[in-house]
XYZ file of C-alpha atoms in Angstrom:
485
model
C 123.192 -25.406 83.717
C 120.968 -28.332 83.531
C 118.791 -28.493 81.169
C 114.641 -28.983 82.511
C 112.908 -32.390 82.130
C 110.142 -32.362 79.955
C 107.006 -33.144 80.909
C 105.840 -37.005 81.154
C 105.509 -38.693 78.397
C 102.480 -41.392 78.185
C 104.188 -44.426 78.107
C 101.132 -46.064 77.614
C 100.297 -44.101 74.266
C 103.515 -44.645 72.307
C 104.339 -47.502 70.254
C 107.047 -49.455 72.277
C 109.671 -49.951 69.054
C 110.206 -46.183 69.141
C 111.745 -45.384 72.562
C 112.356 -49.179 74.065
C 112.880 -51.344 70.882
C 110.739 -54.362 71.236
C 113.235 -57.337 72.574
C 113.655 -59.515 70.196
C 115.549 -62.574 68.843
C 113.613 -62.620 65.688
C 111.270 -60.428 63.722
C 108.515 -60.487 61.106
C 108.132 -57.240 58.819
C 104.817 -57.639 57.396
C 103.899 -55.056 54.716
C 100.514 -55.044 53.798
C 97.763 -53.072 51.281
C 94.092 -52.279 52.764
C 91.848 -54.246 50.742
C 88.682 -53.254 52.653
C 88.557 -50.018 54.223
C 85.666 -50.260 56.200
C 86.443 -53.699 57.393
C 90.099 -52.769 58.337
C 88.946 -49.919 60.489
C 86.636 -51.997 62.138
C 89.522 -55.101 62.681
C 91.908 -52.271 63.898
C 89.716 -52.049 67.086
C 90.680 -56.109 67.522
C 94.101 -55.463 67.026
C 95.302 -52.578 69.190
C 94.879 -54.175 72.459
C 97.658 -56.423 70.623
C 100.041 -53.530 70.690
C 102.934 -53.212 73.067
C 103.678 -49.715 74.371
C 106.899 -48.504 75.463
C 105.278 -49.166 79.277
C 104.900 -52.842 77.882
C 108.266 -53.189 76.768
C 109.894 -51.388 79.727
C 108.224 -54.495 81.873
C 109.350 -56.656 79.554
C 112.818 -55.789 79.980
C 112.034 -56.121 83.694
C 111.352 -59.248 83.746
C 113.933 -60.349 81.372
C 116.830 -59.037 83.611
C 115.192 -60.854 86.306
C 114.854 -64.402 84.419
C 119.032 -63.275 83.864
C 119.690 -62.553 87.766
C 118.182 -65.814 88.392
C 119.766 -67.758 86.503
C 116.848 -69.431 84.976
C 117.481 -71.486 81.849
C 115.990 -70.332 78.317
C 114.655 -67.267 77.066
C 111.205 -65.889 78.236
C 108.538 -66.651 75.390
C 107.310 -62.950 74.707
C 106.160 -61.303 71.365
C 105.772 -57.632 70.533
C 103.756 -56.106 68.165
C 103.492 -52.410 66.375
C 101.972 -51.038 63.055
C 102.791 -48.157 61.040
C 100.927 -46.338 57.755
C 102.308 -44.820 55.113
C 101.160 -41.653 53.059
C 99.464 -43.908 50.469
C 97.982 -46.038 53.584
C 96.202 -42.577 55.601
C 94.594 -42.196 51.575
C 93.087 -45.456 51.154
C 91.768 -45.014 54.377
C 90.872 -41.506 54.072
C 92.179 -40.036 56.432
C 93.817 -36.512 56.727
C 97.564 -36.810 57.257
C 98.284 -33.255 56.320
C 99.759 -32.212 59.480
C 102.425 -34.938 58.876
C 103.576 -33.533 56.018
C 105.088 -30.178 57.037
C 107.312 -29.548 54.303
C 104.328 -29.698 51.835
C 103.800 -31.604 48.716
C 107.724 -32.095 48.538
C 107.664 -33.830 52.164
C 109.541 -37.163 52.243
C 106.491 -38.765 53.569
C 104.288 -37.571 51.236
C 106.170 -38.081 47.993
C 107.108 -41.486 49.751
C 110.452 -43.238 49.704
C 109.789 -44.370 45.994
C 110.283 -41.106 44.246
C 112.783 -39.804 47.408
C 115.206 -42.465 46.392
C 116.285 -40.932 42.985
C 115.110 -37.355 43.676
C 117.465 -37.633 47.268
C 118.856 -40.516 48.467
C 120.568 -41.450 45.431
C 119.964 -45.083 44.949
C 120.475 -46.983 42.046
C 117.771 -46.518 39.323
C 116.622 -48.454 36.119
C 116.557 -47.546 32.616
C 113.041 -46.391 33.230
C 113.987 -44.214 36.254
C 112.599 -46.483 39.247
C 114.863 -47.198 41.923
C 116.831 -50.969 40.910
C 114.577 -52.399 43.804
C 112.981 -55.616 44.706
C 108.992 -55.537 42.973
C 107.515 -55.548 46.331
C 108.273 -52.312 47.081
C 107.853 -50.397 44.138
C 104.352 -50.906 44.149
C 101.953 -49.030 46.798
C 102.790 -49.700 50.285
C 99.989 -48.982 52.623
C 101.239 -50.009 56.099
C 104.202 -52.086 58.199
C 103.263 -54.335 61.250
C 106.079 -55.280 63.058
C 106.174 -58.661 65.000
C 109.392 -59.526 67.555
C 110.171 -62.276 69.778
C 112.288 -64.853 71.344
C 111.778 -67.615 68.781
C 110.313 -68.116 65.623
C 107.471 -70.611 66.973
C 106.739 -67.312 69.126
C 106.339 -64.820 65.821
C 104.550 -67.180 64.130
C 101.974 -67.774 66.409
C 101.364 -64.021 66.917
C 101.220 -63.708 62.435
C 98.560 -66.278 62.803
C 97.018 -64.487 65.615
C 96.951 -61.065 63.630
C 96.026 -63.100 60.174
C 92.832 -63.613 62.041
C 92.189 -60.509 63.191
C 92.096 -58.576 59.365
C 90.246 -62.352 58.275
C 93.846 -63.190 55.974
C 92.804 -66.602 53.991
C 89.167 -66.216 54.101
C 86.718 -65.226 52.080
C 86.580 -61.585 53.336
C 89.857 -59.857 54.204
C 90.566 -56.440 55.071
C 94.422 -56.661 54.489
C 96.702 -58.691 51.829
C 99.989 -58.844 52.697
C 102.605 -57.790 49.945
C 105.822 -59.324 51.386
C 106.886 -60.592 54.645
C 110.615 -60.616 55.861
C 112.131 -62.428 58.728
C 114.988 -61.248 60.228
C 117.135 -63.207 63.414
C 119.593 -61.995 65.630
C 122.976 -63.335 64.672
C 124.131 -66.646 66.485
C 126.142 -66.706 69.060
C 129.315 -64.118 69.765
C 128.014 -62.326 66.638
C 124.809 -61.508 68.230
C 124.072 -57.920 68.229
C 126.960 -57.134 65.203
C 125.885 -56.875 61.626
C 126.907 -59.009 58.900
C 129.997 -57.555 58.338
C 131.213 -58.451 62.023
C 130.628 -54.862 63.484
C 128.818 -54.271 66.988
C 125.761 -52.343 66.302
C 123.282 -49.732 67.912
C 125.961 -48.313 70.425
C 125.144 -44.538 69.758
C 121.583 -44.660 69.949
C 120.207 -41.036 71.232
C 119.621 -40.707 74.881
C 115.589 -38.968 75.768
C 116.015 -36.275 77.926
C 112.895 -37.285 80.625
C 112.548 -40.722 79.331
C 116.096 -42.314 79.649
C 117.260 -43.220 83.170
C 120.536 -44.031 82.680
C 122.888 -41.209 81.127
C 126.657 -42.102 80.501
C 128.830 -39.793 79.216
C 128.666 -39.095 75.279
C 126.638 -37.038 72.887
C 124.185 -34.369 74.359
C 120.466 -35.635 75.563
C 117.930 -34.973 72.790
C 114.228 -33.808 73.358
C 111.548 -35.911 73.263
C 110.142 -33.980 70.312
C 113.238 -35.030 68.494
C 111.918 -38.372 68.019
C 108.376 -38.084 69.113
C 105.848 -35.816 67.383
C 104.216 -33.060 69.038
C 106.593 -32.532 71.940
C 109.271 -30.041 72.560
C 112.047 -30.378 69.903
C 109.569 -31.744 67.136
C 110.089 -29.035 64.668
C 106.436 -29.108 63.503
C 104.938 -29.480 67.269
C 102.350 -26.857 67.043
C 100.760 -27.831 63.817
C 100.292 -31.420 64.064
C 96.891 -32.622 64.381
C 95.621 -33.995 68.104
C 95.573 -37.730 66.642
C 99.027 -37.057 65.431
C 100.864 -36.456 68.962
C 103.044 -39.242 70.343
C 103.950 -40.728 66.853
C 106.766 -41.114 65.042
C 108.188 -41.409 61.835
C 109.712 -44.793 60.380
C 111.501 -44.520 57.527
C 112.597 -48.327 56.572
C 115.570 -49.448 54.124
C 116.132 -52.928 52.858
C 119.474 -53.111 52.577
C 121.668 -55.881 51.264
C 125.467 -56.557 52.477
C 127.999 -58.051 50.084
C 130.057 -59.585 53.308
C 132.390 -61.783 51.024
C 133.204 -59.025 48.819
C 134.039 -56.376 51.831
C 136.138 -59.122 53.747
C 137.982 -59.465 50.541
C 138.600 -55.931 49.843
C 139.962 -55.675 53.205
C 142.146 -58.539 52.638
C 143.125 -56.647 49.724
C 144.345 -53.634 50.678
C 145.364 -53.918 53.950
C 147.335 -50.503 56.092
C 151.246 -51.122 56.440
C 151.567 -49.301 59.544
C 149.534 -47.761 62.268
C 149.506 -44.071 63.243
C 152.544 -44.711 65.045
C 154.486 -46.005 62.298
C 154.302 -49.930 63.619
C 154.383 -52.460 60.934
C 151.229 -54.573 60.971
C 151.085 -58.048 60.007
C 148.494 -58.219 56.851
C 145.559 -59.287 59.200
C 146.419 -56.843 61.469
C 146.509 -54.095 58.424
C 143.239 -55.908 57.221
C 141.264 -55.359 60.756
C 142.140 -51.288 60.434
C 141.337 -50.962 57.430
C 137.881 -52.041 58.486
C 137.909 -50.287 61.521
C 139.041 -46.773 59.912
C 135.980 -47.333 57.262
C 133.422 -47.625 59.947
C 135.113 -45.164 62.337
C 135.053 -48.565 65.877
C 136.592 -51.682 65.573
C 134.200 -54.631 65.453
C 134.405 -55.024 69.056
C 132.142 -51.817 69.318
C 135.884 -49.610 70.761
C 135.404 -46.716 68.908
C 138.695 -45.918 66.757
C 138.709 -42.370 67.904
C 139.799 -43.421 71.580
C 141.553 -46.545 70.476
C 142.658 -45.246 67.126
C 145.269 -48.443 66.375
C 144.199 -51.170 68.171
C 141.196 -52.796 69.327
C 140.281 -52.756 72.963
C 137.328 -55.399 73.900
C 137.156 -53.582 77.689
C 136.614 -50.329 76.210
C 134.067 -51.284 73.969
C 132.125 -52.947 76.779
C 132.236 -50.074 79.212
C 129.219 -48.055 78.417
C 131.143 -45.146 80.444
C 133.531 -44.978 78.228
C 132.616 -46.154 74.295
C 130.500 -43.967 73.307
C 132.091 -40.904 74.941
C 134.401 -38.920 72.120
C 133.699 -36.218 70.246
C 136.616 -35.709 67.084
C 138.160 -33.284 69.913
C 140.594 -30.940 68.239
C 140.452 -33.359 64.729
C 138.755 -30.250 62.611
C 141.715 -30.861 60.169
C 142.797 -34.294 60.973
C 142.367 -37.795 60.156
C 144.951 -39.555 61.813
C 142.656 -41.010 64.385
C 139.492 -41.399 62.664
C 138.600 -40.446 58.880
C 136.643 -37.745 57.990
C 134.534 -40.342 55.947
C 134.347 -42.495 58.278
C 130.586 -43.859 58.726
C 130.423 -43.097 62.460
C 132.174 -40.006 61.869
C 129.569 -38.965 58.975
C 126.708 -39.393 60.360
C 127.221 -38.244 63.696
C 130.173 -35.891 63.419
C 130.096 -34.352 67.053
C 132.729 -31.363 67.432
C 133.194 -31.170 63.443
C 130.195 -29.281 63.673
C 129.385 -28.647 67.321
C 133.159 -26.650 67.966
C 134.186 -25.232 64.167
C 137.250 -23.293 63.874
C 137.066 -19.927 65.447
C 134.633 -17.290 63.554
C 132.663 -19.787 62.774
C 129.100 -20.552 64.878
C 128.493 -23.845 66.136
C 125.508 -26.146 64.596
C 124.127 -28.141 66.906
C 123.072 -31.819 65.952
C 120.589 -32.899 68.704
C 117.922 -32.365 66.172
C 119.771 -34.455 63.327
C 119.582 -37.959 65.965
C 117.604 -40.597 64.801
C 116.799 -43.665 66.940
C 118.133 -46.914 64.725
C 116.169 -50.149 65.578
C 116.327 -52.826 62.972
C 117.419 -56.669 62.566
C 119.547 -58.223 60.203
C 118.518 -61.370 57.858
C 119.671 -63.916 55.723
C 122.428 -66.725 56.526
C 125.946 -66.476 57.574
C 128.630 -66.366 55.134
C 129.235 -70.041 53.482
C 132.655 -71.665 53.010
C 132.096 -71.783 49.566
C 131.382 -67.855 49.597
C 134.311 -66.940 51.573
C 136.327 -68.992 49.088
C 134.967 -67.673 45.850
C 135.095 -64.029 47.512
C 131.083 -63.666 45.788
C 127.781 -62.858 47.834
C 125.758 -66.339 46.432
C 122.659 -65.922 49.668
C 121.306 -62.528 49.978
C 122.068 -61.572 53.643
C 121.932 -58.029 55.100
C 120.351 -55.487 57.729
C 116.207 -54.748 57.530
C 117.125 -50.967 58.936
C 114.294 -49.504 60.913
C 114.932 -45.354 62.065
C 112.368 -43.367 64.013
C 112.273 -39.460 64.475
C 109.691 -36.445 64.605
C 111.117 -34.966 60.936
C 112.683 -37.438 57.775
C 113.524 -33.990 56.601
C 115.766 -33.371 59.608
C 116.540 -36.890 60.306
C 117.057 -39.744 58.079
C 116.937 -38.125 54.623
C 119.037 -35.304 55.808
C 121.771 -38.014 57.216
C 121.630 -39.855 54.045
C 121.892 -36.724 51.316
C 123.365 -33.922 52.842
C 126.331 -36.111 54.984
C 126.423 -39.764 53.886
C 126.366 -38.844 50.209
C 128.020 -35.544 50.382
C 132.227 -36.207 49.540
C 133.265 -32.682 51.100
C 131.291 -33.304 54.464
C 132.536 -32.793 57.162
C 132.458 -28.804 55.805
C 135.143 -27.245 57.813
C 138.190 -29.502 57.373
C 140.569 -27.283 54.999
C 142.741 -30.578 53.882
C 143.348 -30.799 50.395
C 141.461 -33.839 49.853
C 138.185 -34.237 50.068
C 136.817 -36.712 52.768
C 134.799 -38.822 50.142
C 131.798 -40.814 50.547
C 130.509 -42.857 53.697
C 131.889 -46.017 52.412
C 129.221 -48.289 54.185
C 125.922 -46.263 53.061
C 126.964 -43.379 50.518
C 125.413 -43.961 47.291
C 127.404 -42.869 44.619
C 131.038 -43.243 43.167
C 132.473 -44.680 46.377
C 136.031 -43.352 47.317
C 137.695 -41.697 50.270
C 140.489 -40.294 51.898
C 142.457 -41.010 55.612
C 142.217 -44.615 55.293
C 146.311 -44.938 55.443
C 146.938 -42.570 58.938
C 150.333 -42.300 57.632
C 149.084 -40.952 53.944
C 145.751 -39.002 55.196
C 145.598 -37.580 51.441
C 145.319 -41.369 49.811
C 142.577 -41.921 48.268
C 140.984 -45.352 48.208
C 138.159 -46.466 45.812
C 135.586 -49.150 46.313
C 132.747 -51.064 45.164
C 129.449 -50.642 46.615
C 129.537 -53.310 49.880
C 125.493 -52.240 50.649
C 123.148 -52.137 48.138
C 119.635 -51.092 48.546
C 116.924 -53.203 47.588
C 113.496 -51.484 48.712
C 111.988 -49.138 51.345
C 109.374 -46.684 52.478
C 108.370 -44.340 55.100
C 105.793 -44.755 57.271
C 103.840 -42.998 60.360
C 103.507 -45.111 63.585
C 100.858 -43.810 65.539
C 99.566 -43.453 69.327
C 97.276 -45.858 70.800
C 95.043 -42.907 71.426
C 95.497 -41.793 67.506
C 94.802 -45.229 66.071
C 91.841 -45.367 68.385
C 90.208 -41.653 68.056
C 90.703 -41.487 64.091
C 92.269 -44.902 62.147
C 90.343 -47.509 63.480
C 86.029 -46.740 63.242
C 83.820 -46.415 66.255
C 83.221 -50.004 67.774
């Protein structure tokens, strides 16, 4: 039976990063506090025309494709701007955001990530009980402005334009910048790869009624899984009118210990693949990394190509997401239970459980991942010492209509749960997600010929900040958040 198409979306009303992703080679994350409420709400009227909508992003992507087709030199100069607000930001503005907190006083949007990091996410904490974060993220943040573009010059120019709108560096500013973080797509052949070297962003959800290219892979999601006020939004009927066509943005400031990760792989190579073939140390280390992540560095899924990388598979959109861990409810031969890709999108582990157990749909758990890398490439000195000396990592961002069902659930109930996926009956526990799991990291299944063997490992990704924001529609910005012009 064909899934009926939902009502058409107003692509001129939805901020562009949510469904399309702002095109970027570089990006600013500008976290700010509101210092003059009345002036800010007036200034916001001048800012709104700078916002790039989904319709604007689609036009940009058409222009980029045309530029490439004509084989024109360089990159098209372009920028994209979006804005979002925290619960504390709405309090400062005097705006009733109660329809955003569908779970009441304990809703993650309402309590904020600083508390949620300790209560539910499992972040390391300091002796005073606060998360072990960068000081900027331990204070209240009212909002976030994203500025994306093709060059540092373009986004710096746009940032200055935005500062002028809000009176920054004048006697009468309406906002104060708390911290601005710049991210950059990695250079050359590493473009699209995160700092550990793995191709990222392959398996974002396909949205029914929006996406026109539908490749084999996980089921389509309704727009309301990502957008408030649409079918699939668990709080659709209780959203305030101004809160429709928005999305919750979960931000995480994640530092990656790349030299240590590479050293761990070097020191723990897998001796033989699942067919009993002896591997060289380099091959064994590559296989270990692939089994921790669930994909080879090329992006090829190990569930399809379990013991050897397949770059052609990785580049084929009709095959690189077409797997389901089928028939593997009790097997780690092809892919470990705790591999990052399996932990965060378990497919048949929940959707096709053993006889007698009802399938558990996971479409409502999907998140739209964005973000960008930050920090320099690993230096020769760091590589030699196997020790991080320069901060680098991921400015992680994801969108969803429910933080409880989306980011918070994936982190707390899947990544941090040593017994997830739940229906396997092997004597060994799966372990934590080896990348983002918080706690004592150890996982089974890394050696395909000794699935019960458990390998302990240090933390390779360290959270140093974060917050939950709401990215409103343009109508919501104009009708409720900005003052009448």
